[in-house]
PDB file of C-alpha atoms in Angstrom:
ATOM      1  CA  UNK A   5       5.277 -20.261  20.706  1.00  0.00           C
ATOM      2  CA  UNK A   6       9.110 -20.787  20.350  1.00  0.00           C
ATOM      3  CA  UNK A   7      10.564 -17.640  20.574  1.00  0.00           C
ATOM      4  CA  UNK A   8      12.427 -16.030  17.260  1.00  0.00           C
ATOM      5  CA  UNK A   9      15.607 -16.066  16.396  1.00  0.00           C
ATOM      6  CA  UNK A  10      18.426 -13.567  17.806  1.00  0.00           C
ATOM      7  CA  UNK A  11      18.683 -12.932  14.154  1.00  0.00           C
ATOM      8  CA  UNK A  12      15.200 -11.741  13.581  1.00  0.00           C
ATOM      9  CA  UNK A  13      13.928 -10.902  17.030  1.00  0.00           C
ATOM     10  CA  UNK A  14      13.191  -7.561  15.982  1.00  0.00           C
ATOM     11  CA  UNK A  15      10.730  -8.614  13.283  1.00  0.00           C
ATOM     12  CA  UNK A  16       7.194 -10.533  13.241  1.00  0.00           C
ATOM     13  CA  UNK A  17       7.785 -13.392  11.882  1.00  0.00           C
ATOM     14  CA  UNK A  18       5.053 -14.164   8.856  1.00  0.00           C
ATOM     15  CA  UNK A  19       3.712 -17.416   7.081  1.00  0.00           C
ATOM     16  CA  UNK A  20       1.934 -16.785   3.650  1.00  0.00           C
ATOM     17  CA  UNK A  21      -0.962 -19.050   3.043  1.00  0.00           C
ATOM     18  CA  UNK A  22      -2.889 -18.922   0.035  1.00  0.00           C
ATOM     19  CA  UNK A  23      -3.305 -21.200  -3.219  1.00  0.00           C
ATOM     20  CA  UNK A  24      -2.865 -18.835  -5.367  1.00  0.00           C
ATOM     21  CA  UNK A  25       0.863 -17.966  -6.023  1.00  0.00           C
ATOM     22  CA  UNK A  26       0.021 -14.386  -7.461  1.00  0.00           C
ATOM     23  CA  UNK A  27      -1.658 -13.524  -4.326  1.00  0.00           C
ATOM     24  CA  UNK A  28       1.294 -14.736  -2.186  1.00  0.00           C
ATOM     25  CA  UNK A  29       3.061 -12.590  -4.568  1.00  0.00           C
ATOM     26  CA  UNK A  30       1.963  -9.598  -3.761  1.00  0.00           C
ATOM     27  CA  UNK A  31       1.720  -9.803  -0.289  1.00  0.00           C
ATOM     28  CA  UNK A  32       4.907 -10.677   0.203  1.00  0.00           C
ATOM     29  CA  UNK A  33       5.998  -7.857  -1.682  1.00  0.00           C
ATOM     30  CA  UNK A  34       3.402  -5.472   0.386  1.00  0.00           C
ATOM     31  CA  UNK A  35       5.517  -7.341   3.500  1.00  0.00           C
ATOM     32  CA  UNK A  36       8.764  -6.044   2.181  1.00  0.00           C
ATOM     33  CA  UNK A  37       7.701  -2.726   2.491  1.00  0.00           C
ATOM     34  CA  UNK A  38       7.310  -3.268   6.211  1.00  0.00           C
ATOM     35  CA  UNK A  39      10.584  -3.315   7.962  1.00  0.00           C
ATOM     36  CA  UNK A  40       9.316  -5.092  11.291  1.00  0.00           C
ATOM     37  CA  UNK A  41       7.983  -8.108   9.563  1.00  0.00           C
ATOM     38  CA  UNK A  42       9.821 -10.906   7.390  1.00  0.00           C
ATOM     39  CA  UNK A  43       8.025 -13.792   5.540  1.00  0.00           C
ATOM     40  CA  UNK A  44       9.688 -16.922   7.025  1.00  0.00           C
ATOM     41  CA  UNK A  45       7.257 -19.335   4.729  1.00  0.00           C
ATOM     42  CA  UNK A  46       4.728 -19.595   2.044  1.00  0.00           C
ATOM     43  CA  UNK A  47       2.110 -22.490   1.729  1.00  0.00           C
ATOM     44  CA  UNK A  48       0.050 -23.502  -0.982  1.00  0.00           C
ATOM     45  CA  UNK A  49      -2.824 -25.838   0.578  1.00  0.00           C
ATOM     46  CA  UNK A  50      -4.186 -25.954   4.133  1.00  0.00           C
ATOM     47  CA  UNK A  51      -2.344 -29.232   4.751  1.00  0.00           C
ATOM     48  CA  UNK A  52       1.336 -27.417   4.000  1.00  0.00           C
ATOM     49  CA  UNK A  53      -0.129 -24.641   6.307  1.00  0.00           C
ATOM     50  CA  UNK A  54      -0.381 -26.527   8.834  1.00  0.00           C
ATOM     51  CA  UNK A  55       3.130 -28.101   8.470  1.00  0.00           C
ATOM     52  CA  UNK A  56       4.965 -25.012   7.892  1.00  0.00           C
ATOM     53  CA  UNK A  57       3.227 -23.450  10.892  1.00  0.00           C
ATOM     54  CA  UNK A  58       5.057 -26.106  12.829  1.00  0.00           C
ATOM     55  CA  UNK A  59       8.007 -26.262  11.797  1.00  0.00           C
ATOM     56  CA  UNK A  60       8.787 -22.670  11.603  1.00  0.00           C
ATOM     57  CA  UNK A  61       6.222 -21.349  14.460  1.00  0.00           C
ATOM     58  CA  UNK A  62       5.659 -18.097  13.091  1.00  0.00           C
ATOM     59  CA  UNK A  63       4.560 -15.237  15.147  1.00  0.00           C
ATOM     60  CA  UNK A  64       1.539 -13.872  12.692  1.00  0.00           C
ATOM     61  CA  UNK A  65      -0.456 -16.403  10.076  1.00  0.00           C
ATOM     62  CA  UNK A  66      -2.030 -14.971   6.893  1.00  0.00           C
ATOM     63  CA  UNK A  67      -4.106 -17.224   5.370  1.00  0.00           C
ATOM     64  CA  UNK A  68      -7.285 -17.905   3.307  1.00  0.00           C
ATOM     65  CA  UNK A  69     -10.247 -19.557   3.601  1.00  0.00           C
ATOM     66  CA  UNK A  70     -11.061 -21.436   0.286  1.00  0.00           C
ATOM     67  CA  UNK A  71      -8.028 -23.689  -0.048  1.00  0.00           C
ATOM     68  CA  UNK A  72      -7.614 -26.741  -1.261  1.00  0.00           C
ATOM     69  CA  UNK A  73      -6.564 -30.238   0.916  1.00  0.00           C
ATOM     70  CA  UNK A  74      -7.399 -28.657   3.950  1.00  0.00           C
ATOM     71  CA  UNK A  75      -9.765 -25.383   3.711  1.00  0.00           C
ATOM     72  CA  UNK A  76      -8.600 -22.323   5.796  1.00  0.00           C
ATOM     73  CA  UNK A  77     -10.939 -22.714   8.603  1.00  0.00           C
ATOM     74  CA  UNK A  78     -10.309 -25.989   9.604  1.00  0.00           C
ATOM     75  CA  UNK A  79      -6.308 -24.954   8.659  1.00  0.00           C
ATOM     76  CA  UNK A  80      -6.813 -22.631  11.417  1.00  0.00           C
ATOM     77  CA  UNK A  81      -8.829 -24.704  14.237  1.00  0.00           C
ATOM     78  CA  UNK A  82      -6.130 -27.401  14.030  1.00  0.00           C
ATOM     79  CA  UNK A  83      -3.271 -24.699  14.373  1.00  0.00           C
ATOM     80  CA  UNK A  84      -4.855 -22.853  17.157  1.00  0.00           C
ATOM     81  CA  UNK A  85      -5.423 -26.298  18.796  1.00  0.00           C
ATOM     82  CA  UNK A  86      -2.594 -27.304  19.269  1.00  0.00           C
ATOM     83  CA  UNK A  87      -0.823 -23.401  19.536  1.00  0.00           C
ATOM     84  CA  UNK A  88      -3.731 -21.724  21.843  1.00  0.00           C
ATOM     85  CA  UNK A  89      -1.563 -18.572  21.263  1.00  0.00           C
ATOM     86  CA  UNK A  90      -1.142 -18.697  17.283  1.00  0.00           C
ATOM     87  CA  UNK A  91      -1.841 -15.430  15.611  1.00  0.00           C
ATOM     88  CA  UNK A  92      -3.909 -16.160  12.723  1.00  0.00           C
ATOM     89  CA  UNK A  93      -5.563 -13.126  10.406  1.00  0.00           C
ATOM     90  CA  UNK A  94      -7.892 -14.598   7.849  1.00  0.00           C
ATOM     91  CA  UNK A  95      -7.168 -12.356   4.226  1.00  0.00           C
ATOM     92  CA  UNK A  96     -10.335 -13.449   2.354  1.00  0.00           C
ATOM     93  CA  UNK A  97     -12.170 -11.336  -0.547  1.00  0.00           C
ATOM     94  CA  UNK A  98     -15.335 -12.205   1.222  1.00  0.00           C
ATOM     95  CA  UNK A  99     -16.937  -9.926   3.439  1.00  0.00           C
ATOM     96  CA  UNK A 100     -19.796 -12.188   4.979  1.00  0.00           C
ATOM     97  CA  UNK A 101     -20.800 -11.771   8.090  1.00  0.00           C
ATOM     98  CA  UNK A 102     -20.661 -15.276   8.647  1.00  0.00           C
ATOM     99  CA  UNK A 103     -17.503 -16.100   7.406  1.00  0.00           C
ATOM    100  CA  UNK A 104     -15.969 -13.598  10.041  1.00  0.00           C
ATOM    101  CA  UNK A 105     -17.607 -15.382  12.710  1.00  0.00           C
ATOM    102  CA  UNK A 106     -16.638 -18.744  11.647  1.00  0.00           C
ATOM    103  CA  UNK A 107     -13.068 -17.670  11.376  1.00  0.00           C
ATOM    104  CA  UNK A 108     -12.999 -16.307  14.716  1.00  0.00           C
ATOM    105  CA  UNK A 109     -14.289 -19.099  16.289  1.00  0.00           C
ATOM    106  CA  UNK A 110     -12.191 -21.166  14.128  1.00  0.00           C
ATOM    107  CA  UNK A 111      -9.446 -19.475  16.103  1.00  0.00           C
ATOM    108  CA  UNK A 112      -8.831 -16.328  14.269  1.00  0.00           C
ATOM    109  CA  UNK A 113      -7.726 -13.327  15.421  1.00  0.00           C
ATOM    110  CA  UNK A 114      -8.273 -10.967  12.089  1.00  0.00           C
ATOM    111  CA  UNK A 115     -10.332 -11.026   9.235  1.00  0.00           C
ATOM    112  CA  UNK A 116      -8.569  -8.558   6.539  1.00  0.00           C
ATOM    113  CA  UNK A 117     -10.213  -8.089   3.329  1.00  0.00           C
ATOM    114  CA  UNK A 118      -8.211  -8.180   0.207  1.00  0.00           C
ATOM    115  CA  UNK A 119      -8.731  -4.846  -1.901  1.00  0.00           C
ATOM    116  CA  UNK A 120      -8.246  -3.744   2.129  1.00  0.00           C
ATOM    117  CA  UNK A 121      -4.573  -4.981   2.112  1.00  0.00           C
ATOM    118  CA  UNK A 122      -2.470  -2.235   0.243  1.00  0.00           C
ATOM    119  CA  UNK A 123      -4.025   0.217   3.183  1.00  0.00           C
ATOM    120  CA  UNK A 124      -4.948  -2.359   6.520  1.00  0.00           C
ATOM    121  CA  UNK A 125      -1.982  -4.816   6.461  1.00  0.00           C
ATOM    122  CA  UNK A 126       0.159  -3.218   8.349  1.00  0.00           C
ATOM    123  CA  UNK A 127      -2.656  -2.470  11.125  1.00  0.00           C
ATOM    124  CA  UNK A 128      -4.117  -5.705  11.284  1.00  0.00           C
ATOM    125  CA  UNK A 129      -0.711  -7.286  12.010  1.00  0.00           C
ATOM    126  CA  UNK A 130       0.175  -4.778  14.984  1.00  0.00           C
ATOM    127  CA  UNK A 131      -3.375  -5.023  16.055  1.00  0.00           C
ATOM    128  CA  UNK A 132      -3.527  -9.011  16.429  1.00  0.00           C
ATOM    129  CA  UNK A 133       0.362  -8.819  18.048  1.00  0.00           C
ATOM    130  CA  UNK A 134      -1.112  -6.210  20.355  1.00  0.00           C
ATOM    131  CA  UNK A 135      -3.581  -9.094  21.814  1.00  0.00           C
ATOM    132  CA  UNK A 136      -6.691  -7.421  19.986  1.00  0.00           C
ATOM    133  CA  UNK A 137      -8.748  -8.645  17.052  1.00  0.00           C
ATOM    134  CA  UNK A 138      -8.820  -6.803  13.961  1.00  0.00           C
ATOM    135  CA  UNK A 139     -11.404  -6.484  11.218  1.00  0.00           C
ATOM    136  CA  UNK A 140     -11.177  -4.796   7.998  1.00  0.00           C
ATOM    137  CA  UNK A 141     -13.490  -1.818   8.193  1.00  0.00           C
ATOM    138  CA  UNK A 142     -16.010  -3.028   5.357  1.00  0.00           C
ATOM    139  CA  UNK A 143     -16.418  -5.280   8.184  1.00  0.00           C
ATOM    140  CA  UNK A 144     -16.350  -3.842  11.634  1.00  0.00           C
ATOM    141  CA  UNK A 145     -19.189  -1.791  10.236  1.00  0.00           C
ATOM    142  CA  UNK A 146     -21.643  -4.337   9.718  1.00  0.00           C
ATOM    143  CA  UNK A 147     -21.494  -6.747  12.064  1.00  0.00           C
ATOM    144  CA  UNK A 148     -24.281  -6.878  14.197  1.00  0.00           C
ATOM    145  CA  UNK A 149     -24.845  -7.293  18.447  1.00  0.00           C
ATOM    146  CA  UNK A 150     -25.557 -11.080  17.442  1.00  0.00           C
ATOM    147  CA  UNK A 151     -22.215 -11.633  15.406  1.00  0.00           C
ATOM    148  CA  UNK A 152     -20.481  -9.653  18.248  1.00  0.00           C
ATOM    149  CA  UNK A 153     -22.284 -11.768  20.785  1.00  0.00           C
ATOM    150  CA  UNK A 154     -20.699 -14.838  19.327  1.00  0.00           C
ATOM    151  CA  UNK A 155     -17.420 -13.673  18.490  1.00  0.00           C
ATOM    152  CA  UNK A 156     -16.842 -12.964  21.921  1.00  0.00           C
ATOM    153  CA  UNK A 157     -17.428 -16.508  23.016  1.00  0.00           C
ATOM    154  CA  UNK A 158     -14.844 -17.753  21.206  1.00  0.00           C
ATOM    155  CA  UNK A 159     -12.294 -15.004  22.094  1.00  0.00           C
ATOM    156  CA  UNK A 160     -11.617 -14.563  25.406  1.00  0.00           C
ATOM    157  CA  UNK A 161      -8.822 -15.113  26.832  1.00  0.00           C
ATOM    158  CA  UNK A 162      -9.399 -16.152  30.530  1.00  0.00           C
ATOM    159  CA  UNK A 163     -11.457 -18.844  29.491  1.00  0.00           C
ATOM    160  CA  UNK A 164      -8.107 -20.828  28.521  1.00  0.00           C
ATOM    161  CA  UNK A 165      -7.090 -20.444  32.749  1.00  0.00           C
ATOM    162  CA  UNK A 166      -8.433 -22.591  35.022  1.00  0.00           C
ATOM    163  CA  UNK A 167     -10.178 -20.647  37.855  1.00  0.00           C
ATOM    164  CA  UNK A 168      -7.730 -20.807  40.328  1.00  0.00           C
ATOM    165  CA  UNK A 169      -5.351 -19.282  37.801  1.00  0.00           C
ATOM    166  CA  UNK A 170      -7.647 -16.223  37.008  1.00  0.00           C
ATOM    167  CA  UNK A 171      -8.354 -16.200  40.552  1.00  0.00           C
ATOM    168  CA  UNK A 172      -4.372 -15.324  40.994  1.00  0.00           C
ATOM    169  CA  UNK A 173      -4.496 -13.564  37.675  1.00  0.00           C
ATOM    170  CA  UNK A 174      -6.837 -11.773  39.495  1.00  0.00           C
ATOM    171  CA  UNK A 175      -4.788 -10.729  42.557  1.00  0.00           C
ATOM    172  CA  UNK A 176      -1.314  -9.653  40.630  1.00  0.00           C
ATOM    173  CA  UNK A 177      -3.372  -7.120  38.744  1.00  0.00           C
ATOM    174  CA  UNK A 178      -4.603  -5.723  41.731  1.00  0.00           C
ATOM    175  CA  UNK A 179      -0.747  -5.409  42.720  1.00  0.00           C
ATOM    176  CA  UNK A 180      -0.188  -8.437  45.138  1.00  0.00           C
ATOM    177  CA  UNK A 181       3.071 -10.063  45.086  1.00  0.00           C
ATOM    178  CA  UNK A 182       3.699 -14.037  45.349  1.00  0.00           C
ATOM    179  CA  UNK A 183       4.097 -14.299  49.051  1.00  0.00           C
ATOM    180  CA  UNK A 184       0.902 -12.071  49.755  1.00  0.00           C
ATOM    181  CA  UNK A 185      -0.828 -13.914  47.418  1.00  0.00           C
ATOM    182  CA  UNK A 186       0.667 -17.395  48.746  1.00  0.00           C
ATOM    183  CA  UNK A 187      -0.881 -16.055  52.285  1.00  0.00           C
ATOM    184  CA  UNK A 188      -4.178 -14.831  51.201  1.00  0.00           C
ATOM    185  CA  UNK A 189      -4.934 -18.253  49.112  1.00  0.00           C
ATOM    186  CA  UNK A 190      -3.267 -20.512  51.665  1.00  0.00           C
ATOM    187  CA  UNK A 191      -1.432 -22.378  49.615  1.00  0.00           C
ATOM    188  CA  UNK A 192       2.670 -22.209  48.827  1.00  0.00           C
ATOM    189  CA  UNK A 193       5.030 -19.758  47.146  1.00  0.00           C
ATOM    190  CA  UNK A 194       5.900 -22.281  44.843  1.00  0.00           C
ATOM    191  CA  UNK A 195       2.433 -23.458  44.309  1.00  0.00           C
ATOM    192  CA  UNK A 196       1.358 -19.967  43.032  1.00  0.00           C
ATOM    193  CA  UNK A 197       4.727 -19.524  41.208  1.00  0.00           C
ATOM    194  CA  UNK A 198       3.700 -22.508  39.385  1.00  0.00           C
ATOM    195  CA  UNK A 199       0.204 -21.016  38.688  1.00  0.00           C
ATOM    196  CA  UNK A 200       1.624 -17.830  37.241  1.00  0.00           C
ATOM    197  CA  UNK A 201       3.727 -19.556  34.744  1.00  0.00           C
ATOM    198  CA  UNK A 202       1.303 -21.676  33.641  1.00  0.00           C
ATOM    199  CA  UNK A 203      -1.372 -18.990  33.431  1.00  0.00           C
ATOM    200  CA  UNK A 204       1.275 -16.870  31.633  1.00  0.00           C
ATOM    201  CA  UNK A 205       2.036 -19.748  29.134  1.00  0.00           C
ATOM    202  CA  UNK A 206      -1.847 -19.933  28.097  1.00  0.00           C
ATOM    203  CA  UNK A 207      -2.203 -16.311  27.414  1.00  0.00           C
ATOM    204  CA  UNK A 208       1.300 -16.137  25.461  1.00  0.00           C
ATOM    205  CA  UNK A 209       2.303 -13.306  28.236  1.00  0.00           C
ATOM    206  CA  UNK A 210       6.306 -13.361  29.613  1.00  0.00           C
ATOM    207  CA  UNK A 211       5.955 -10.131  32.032  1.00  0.00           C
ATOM    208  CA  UNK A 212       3.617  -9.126  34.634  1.00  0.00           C
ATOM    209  CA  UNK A 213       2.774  -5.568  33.361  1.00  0.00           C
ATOM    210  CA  UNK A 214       1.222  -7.630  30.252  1.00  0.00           C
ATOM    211  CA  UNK A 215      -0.714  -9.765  32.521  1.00  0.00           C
ATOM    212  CA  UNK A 216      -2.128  -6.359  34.267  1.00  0.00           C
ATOM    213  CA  UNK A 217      -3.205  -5.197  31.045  1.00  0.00           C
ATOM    214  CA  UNK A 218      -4.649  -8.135  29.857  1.00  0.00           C
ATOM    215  CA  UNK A 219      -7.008  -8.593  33.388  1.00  0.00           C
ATOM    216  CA  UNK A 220      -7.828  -4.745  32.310  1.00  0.00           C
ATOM    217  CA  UNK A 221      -8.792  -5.531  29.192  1.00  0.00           C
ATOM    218  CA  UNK A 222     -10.829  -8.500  30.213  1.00  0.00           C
ATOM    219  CA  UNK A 223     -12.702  -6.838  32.876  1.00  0.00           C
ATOM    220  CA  UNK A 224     -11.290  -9.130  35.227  1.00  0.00           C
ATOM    221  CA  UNK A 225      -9.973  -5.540  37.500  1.00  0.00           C
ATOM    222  CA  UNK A 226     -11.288  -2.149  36.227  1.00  0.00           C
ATOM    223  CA  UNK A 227      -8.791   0.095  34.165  1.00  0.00           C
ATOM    224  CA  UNK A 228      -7.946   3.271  35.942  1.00  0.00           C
ATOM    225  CA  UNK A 229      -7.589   4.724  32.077  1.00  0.00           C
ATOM    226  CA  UNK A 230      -8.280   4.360  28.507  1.00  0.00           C
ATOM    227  CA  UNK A 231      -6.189   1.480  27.375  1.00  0.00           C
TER     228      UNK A 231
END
């Protein structure tokens, strides 16, 4: 993800996709209401989704699933393809089970349903750009161990690093610096430098106190706390 503007660097950048312009309508004037976000684009189709998204590389994606050209699901697969760290939150007036899980896997990292907005919108945005998945709560409520089960196959993290790179993920979360870990590993500074960037690049994480949390929050090294 490109970073945002000096501009706007204070504010989550948004892109609006939906076919229906009265929707887009009143999100973005639900958006307004929320100084920390901006709407940067609006699309129409799946297809203009998918353009907009890369020529304006927004930070957070709202965006439906029946669409026409290109339907929201596969809108989101191809943008979280080719941007492993895209934040997409699915706003859909259905509540299906399934759906949910097809988003997620899909690449979503929200489901929000619509009558839900007015109340949810602003938590489902800080929740996805806090690295956590959000679901409405006529949602969260229903899914079952199953839908859980496979949600959590398609959302995890780590399973974007390689296993040398959770390996040293691994080790800086249990508070080893480069040259330690350089020594323990046998291998160069640079060569675990190199690593950590790369690792740091696939989870969409610029400082190391993210990456601890993140290892935390995978399991990856135990929490010493409620996160």
């Amino acid at each position: 993800m490109l970073p945002p503007t000096k501009k706007n660097k204070t504010k989550t950048r948004i892109l609006l996709a939906d076919d229906h312009q009265l929707v887009r309508a009143g999100f973005r004037a639900l958006l307004k209401q929320l100084p920390a976000v901006e709407v940067v684009a609006e699309a129409g189709d799946g297809r203009e989704a998918l353009h907009l998204f890369k020529k304006y590389r927004p930070d957070v994606v709202l965006i439906d699933i029946a669409m026409p050209k290109l339907n929201g699901l596969e809108a989101i697969a191809r943008i979280t393809r080719d941007f492993p760290n895209a934040m997409v939150i699915v706003v859909s007036m259905y509540a299906k089970q399934e759906y949910v899980v097809q988003a997620i896997q899909a690449g979503a990292r929200g489901y929000l349903i619509k009558e839900d907005a007015v109340s949810e919108l602003k938590v489902a945005i800080k929740t996805v750009t806090d690295g956590e998945l959000y679901f409405s709560p006529h949602i969260s409520k229903h899914l079952t161990q199953g839908d859980l089960e496979k949600i959590s196959v398609r959302y995890d993290p780590l399973a974007r690093l390689t296993s040398r790179q959770r390996e040293i993920l691994q080790l800086i979360a249990e508070g080893n610096n480069t040259k330690e870990i350089a020594s323990l590993l046998n291998v160069s500074v640079k060569t675990v430098e190199a690593h950590r960037t790369q690792l740091m690049q696939r989870l969409g994480i610029n400082d190391i106190p993210s990456l601890v949390r993140q290892a935390m929050r995978s399991g990856l090294v135990p929490s010493e706390g409620p996160m």
